[in-house]
CSV table of N, CA and C in Angstrom, one decimal:
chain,number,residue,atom,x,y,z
A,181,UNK,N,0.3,32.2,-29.4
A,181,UNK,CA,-0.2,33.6,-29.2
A,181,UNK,C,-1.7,33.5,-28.7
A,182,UNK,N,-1.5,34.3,-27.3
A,182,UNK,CA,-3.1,34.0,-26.9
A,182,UNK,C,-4.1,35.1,-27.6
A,183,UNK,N,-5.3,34.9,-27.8
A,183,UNK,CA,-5.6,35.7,-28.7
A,183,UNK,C,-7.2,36.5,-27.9
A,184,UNK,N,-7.6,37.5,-27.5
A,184,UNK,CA,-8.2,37.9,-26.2
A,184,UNK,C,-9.6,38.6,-27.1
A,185,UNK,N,-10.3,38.3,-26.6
A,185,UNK,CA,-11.7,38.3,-26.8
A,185,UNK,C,-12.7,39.5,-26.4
A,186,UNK,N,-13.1,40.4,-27.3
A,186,UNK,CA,-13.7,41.5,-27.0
A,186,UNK,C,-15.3,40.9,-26.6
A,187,UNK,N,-16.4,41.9,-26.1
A,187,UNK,CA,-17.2,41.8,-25.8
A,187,UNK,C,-18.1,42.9,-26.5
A,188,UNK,N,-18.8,42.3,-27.2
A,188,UNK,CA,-19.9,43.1,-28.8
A,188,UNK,C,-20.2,44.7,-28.0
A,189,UNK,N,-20.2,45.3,-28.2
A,189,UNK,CA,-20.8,46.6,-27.7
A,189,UNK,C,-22.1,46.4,-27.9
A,190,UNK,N,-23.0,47.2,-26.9
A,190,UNK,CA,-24.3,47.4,-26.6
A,190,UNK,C,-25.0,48.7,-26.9
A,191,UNK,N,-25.4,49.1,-27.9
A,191,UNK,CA,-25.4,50.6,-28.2
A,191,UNK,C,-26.7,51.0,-27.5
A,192,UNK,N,-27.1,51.9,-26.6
A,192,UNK,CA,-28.4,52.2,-26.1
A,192,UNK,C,-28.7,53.7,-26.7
A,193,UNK,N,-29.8,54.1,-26.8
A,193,UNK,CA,-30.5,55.4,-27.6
A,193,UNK,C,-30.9,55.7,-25.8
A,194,UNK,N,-30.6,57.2,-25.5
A,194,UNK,CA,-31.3,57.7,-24.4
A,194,UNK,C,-31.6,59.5,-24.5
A,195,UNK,N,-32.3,60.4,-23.7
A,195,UNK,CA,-32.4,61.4,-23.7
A,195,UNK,C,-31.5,62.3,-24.3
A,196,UNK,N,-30.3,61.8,-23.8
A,196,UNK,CA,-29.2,62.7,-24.3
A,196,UNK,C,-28.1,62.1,-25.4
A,197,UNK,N,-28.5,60.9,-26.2
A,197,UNK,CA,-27.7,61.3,-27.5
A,197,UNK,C,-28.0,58.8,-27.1
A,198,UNK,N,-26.9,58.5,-28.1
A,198,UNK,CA,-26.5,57.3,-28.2
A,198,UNK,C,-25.2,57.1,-27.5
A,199,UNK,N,-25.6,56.1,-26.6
A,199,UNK,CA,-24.1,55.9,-25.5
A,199,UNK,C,-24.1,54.3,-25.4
A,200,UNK,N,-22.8,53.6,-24.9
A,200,UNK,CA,-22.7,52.3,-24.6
A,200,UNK,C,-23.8,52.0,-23.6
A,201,UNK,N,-23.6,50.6,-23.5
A,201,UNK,CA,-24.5,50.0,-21.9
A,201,UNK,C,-23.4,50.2,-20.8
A,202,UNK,N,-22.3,50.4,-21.2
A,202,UNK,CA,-21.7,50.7,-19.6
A,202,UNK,C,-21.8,52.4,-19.4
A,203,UNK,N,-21.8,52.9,-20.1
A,203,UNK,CA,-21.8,54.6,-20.2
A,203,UNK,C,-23.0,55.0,-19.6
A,204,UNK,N,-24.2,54.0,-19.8
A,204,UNK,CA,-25.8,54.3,-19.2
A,204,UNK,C,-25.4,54.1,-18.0
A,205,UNK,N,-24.8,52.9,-17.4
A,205,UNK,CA,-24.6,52.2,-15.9
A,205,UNK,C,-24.1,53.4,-15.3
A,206,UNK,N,-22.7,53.9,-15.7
A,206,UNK,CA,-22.1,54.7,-14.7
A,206,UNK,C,-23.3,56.3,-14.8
A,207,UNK,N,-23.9,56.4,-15.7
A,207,UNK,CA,-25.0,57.4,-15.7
A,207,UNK,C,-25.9,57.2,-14.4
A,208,UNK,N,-26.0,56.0,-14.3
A,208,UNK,CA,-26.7,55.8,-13.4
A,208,UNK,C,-26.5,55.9,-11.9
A,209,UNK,N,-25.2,56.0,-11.4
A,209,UNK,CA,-24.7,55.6,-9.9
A,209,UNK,C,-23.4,57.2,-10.2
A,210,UNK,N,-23.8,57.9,-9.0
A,210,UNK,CA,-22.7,58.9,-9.0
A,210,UNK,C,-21.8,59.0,-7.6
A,211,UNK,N,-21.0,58.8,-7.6
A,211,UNK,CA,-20.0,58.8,-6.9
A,211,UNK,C,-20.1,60.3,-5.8
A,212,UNK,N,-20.0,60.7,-4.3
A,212,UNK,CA,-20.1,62.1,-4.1
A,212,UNK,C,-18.9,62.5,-4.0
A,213,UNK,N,-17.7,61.6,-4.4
A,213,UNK,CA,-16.6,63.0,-5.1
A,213,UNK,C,-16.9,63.5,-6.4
A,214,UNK,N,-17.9,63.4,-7.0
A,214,UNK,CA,-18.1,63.6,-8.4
A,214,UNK,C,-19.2,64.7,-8.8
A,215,UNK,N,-19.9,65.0,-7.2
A,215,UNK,CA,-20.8,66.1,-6.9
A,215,UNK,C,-21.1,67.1,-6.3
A,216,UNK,N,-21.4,68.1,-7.0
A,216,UNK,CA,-21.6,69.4,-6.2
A,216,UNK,C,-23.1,69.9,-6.2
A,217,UNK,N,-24.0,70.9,-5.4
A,217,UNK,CA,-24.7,71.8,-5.6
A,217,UNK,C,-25.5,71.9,-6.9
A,218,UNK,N,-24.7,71.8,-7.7
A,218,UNK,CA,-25.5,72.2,-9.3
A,218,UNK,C,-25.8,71.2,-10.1
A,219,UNK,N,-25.4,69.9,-9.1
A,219,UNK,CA,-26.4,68.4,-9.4
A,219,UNK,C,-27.8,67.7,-9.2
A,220,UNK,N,-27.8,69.0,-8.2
A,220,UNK,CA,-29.3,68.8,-7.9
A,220,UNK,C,-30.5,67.9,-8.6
A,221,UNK,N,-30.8,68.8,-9.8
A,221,UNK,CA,-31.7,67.9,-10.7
A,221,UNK,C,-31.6,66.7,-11.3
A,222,UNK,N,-30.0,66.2,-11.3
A,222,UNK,CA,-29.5,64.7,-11.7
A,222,UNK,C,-29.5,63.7,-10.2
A,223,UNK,N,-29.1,64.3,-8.9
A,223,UNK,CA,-29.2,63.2,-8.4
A,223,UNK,C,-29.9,63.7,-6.7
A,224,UNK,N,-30.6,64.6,-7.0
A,224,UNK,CA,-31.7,65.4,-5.5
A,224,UNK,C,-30.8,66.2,-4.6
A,225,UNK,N,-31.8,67.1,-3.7
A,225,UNK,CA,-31.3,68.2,-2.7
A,225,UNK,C,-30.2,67.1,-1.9
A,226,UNK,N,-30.1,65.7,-1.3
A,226,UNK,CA,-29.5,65.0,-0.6
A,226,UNK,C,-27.9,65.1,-1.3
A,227,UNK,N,-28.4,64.2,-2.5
A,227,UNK,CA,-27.2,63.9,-3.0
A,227,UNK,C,-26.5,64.6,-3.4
A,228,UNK,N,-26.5,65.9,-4.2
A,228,UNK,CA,-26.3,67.4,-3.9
A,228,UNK,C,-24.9,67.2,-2.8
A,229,UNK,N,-25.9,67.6,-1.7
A,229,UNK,CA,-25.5,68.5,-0.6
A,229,UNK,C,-24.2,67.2,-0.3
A,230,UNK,N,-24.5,66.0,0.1
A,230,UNK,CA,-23.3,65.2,0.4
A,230,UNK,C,-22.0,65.2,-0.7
A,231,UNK,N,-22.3,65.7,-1.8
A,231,UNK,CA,-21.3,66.1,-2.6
A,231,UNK,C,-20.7,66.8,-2.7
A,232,UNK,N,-21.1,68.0,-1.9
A,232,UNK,CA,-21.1,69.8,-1.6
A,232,UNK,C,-19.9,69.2,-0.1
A,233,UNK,N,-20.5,68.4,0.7
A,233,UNK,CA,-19.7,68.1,1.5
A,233,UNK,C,-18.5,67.3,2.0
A,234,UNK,N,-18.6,66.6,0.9
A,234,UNK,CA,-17.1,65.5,0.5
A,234,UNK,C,-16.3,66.6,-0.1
A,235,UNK,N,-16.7,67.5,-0.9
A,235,UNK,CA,-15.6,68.5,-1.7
A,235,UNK,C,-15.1,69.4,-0.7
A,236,UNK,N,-16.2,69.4,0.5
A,236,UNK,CA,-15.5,70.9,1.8
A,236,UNK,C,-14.8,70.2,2.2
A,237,UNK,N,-14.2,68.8,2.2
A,237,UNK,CA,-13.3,68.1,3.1
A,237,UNK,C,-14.0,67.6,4.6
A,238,UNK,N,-15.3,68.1,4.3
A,238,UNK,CA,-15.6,67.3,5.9
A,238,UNK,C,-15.9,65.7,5.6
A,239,UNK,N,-15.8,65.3,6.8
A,239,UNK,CA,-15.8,63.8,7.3
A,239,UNK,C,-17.3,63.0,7.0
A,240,UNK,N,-17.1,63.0,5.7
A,240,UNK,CA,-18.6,62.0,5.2
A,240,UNK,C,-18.0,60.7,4.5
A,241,UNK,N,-18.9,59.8,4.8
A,241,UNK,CA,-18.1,58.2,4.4
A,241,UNK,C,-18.4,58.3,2.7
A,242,UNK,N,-17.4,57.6,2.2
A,242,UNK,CA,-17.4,57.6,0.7
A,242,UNK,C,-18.6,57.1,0.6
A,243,UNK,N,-19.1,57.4,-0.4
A,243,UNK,CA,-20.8,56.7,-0.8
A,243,UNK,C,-21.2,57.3,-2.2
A,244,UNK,N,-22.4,57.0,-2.9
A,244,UNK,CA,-22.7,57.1,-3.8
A,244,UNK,C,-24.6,57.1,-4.2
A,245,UNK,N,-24.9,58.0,-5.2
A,245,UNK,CA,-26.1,58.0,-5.1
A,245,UNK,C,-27.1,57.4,-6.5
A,246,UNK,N,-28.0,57.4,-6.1
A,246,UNK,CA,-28.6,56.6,-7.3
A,246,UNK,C,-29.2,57.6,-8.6
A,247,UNK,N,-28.9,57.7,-9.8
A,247,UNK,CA,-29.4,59.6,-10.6
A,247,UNK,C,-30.9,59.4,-10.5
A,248,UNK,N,-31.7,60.6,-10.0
A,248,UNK,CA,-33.2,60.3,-10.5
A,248,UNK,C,-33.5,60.0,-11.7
A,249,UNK,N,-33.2,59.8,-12.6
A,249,UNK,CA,-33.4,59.2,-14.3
A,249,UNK,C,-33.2,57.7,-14.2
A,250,UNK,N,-32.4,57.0,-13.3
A,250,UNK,CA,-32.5,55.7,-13.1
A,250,UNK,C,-33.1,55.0,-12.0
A,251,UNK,N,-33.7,56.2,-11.1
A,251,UNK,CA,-35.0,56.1,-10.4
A,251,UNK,C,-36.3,55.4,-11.0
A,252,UNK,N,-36.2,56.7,-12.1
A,252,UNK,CA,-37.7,56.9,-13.0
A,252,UNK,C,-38.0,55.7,-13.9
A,253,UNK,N,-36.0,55.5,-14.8
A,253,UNK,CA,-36.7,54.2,-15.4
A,253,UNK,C,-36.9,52.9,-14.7
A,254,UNK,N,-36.3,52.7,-13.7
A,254,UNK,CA,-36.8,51.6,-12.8
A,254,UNK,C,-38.2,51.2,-12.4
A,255,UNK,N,-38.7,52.4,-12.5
A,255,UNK,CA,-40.2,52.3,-12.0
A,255,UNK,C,-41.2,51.9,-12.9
A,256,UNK,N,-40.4,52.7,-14.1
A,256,UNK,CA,-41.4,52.7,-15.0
A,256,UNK,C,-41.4,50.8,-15.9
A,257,UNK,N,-40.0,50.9,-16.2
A,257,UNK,CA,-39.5,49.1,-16.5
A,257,UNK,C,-40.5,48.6,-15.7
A,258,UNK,N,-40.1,48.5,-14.2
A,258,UNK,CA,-41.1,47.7,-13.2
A,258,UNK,C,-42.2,47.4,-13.3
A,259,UNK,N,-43.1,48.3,-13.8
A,259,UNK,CA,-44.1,48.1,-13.8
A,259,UNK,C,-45.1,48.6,-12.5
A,260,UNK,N,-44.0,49.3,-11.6
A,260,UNK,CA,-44.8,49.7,-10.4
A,260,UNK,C,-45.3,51.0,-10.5
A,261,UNK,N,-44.5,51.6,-11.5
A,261,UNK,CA,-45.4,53.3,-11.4
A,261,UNK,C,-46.7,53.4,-11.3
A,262,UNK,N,-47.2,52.9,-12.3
A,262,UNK,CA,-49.0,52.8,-12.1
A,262,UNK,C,-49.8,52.6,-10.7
A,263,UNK,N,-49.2,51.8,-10.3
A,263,UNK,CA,-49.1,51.4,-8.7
A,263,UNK,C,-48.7,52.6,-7.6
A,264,UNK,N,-47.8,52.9,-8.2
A,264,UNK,CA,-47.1,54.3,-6.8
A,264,UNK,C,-48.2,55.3,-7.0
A,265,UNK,N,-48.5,55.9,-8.8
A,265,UNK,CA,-49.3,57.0,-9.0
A,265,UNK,C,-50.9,56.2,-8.0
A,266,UNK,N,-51.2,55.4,-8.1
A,266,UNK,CA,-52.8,55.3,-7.4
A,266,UNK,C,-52.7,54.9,-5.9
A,267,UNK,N,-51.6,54.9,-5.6
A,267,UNK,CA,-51.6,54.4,-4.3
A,267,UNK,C,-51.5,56.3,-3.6
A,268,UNK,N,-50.7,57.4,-4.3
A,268,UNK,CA,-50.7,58.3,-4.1
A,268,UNK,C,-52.0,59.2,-4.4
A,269,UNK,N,-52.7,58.6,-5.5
A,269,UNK,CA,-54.0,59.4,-5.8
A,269,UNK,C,-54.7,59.2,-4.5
A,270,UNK,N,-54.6,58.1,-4.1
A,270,UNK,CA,-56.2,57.7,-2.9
A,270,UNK,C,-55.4,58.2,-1.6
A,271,UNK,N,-54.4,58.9,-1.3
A,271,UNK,CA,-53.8,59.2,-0.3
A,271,UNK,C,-54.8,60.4,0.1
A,272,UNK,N,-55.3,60.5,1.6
A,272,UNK,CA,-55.5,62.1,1.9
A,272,UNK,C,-54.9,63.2,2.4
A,273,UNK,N,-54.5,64.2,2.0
A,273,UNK,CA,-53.6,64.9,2.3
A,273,UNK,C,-53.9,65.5,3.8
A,274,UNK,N,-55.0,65.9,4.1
A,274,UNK,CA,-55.5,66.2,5.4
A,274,UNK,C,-55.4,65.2,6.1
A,275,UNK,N,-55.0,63.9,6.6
A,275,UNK,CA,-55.3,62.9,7.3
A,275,UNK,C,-53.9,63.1,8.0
């Protein structure tokens, strides 16, 4: 009897309640059959709209978008935010 081997669950604490580490992953990447219009704020006006348009049936290649929440912690993990905010401070807007 072969005997099959589970893999420990990873519990993560996030904004919206305690979820696995793969439940965070697919939080993170959304599919645009999975999007419409009123996604806006999870994955931008782009990703949105391409999801608005895979659901009309028109001819857009399967694809997938990144959620802005796994934008943000990327940056922030990275260590580049600090970097983006002063690279944007010293920007001139009139130039």
């Amino acid at each position: 009897m072969s005997r099959v081997r589970s893999r420990p669950t990873t519990w993560l604490v996030v904004a919206s309640g305690v979820v696995t580490a793969e439940e965070e992953i697919m939080q993170s990447v959304m599919w645009f059959t999975e999007l419409s219009v009123g996604d806006v704020d999870l994955v931008g006006g782009k990703g949105a709209n391409l999801g608005e348009l895979t659901g009309a049936g028109l001819p857009v290649p399967p694809g997938f978008v990144v959620t802005a929440g796994a934008y943000r912690d990327t940056i922030e993990h990275s260590g580049i935010r600090s970097q983006l905010v002063d690279l944007l401070d010293r920007m001139d807007i009139d130039d």
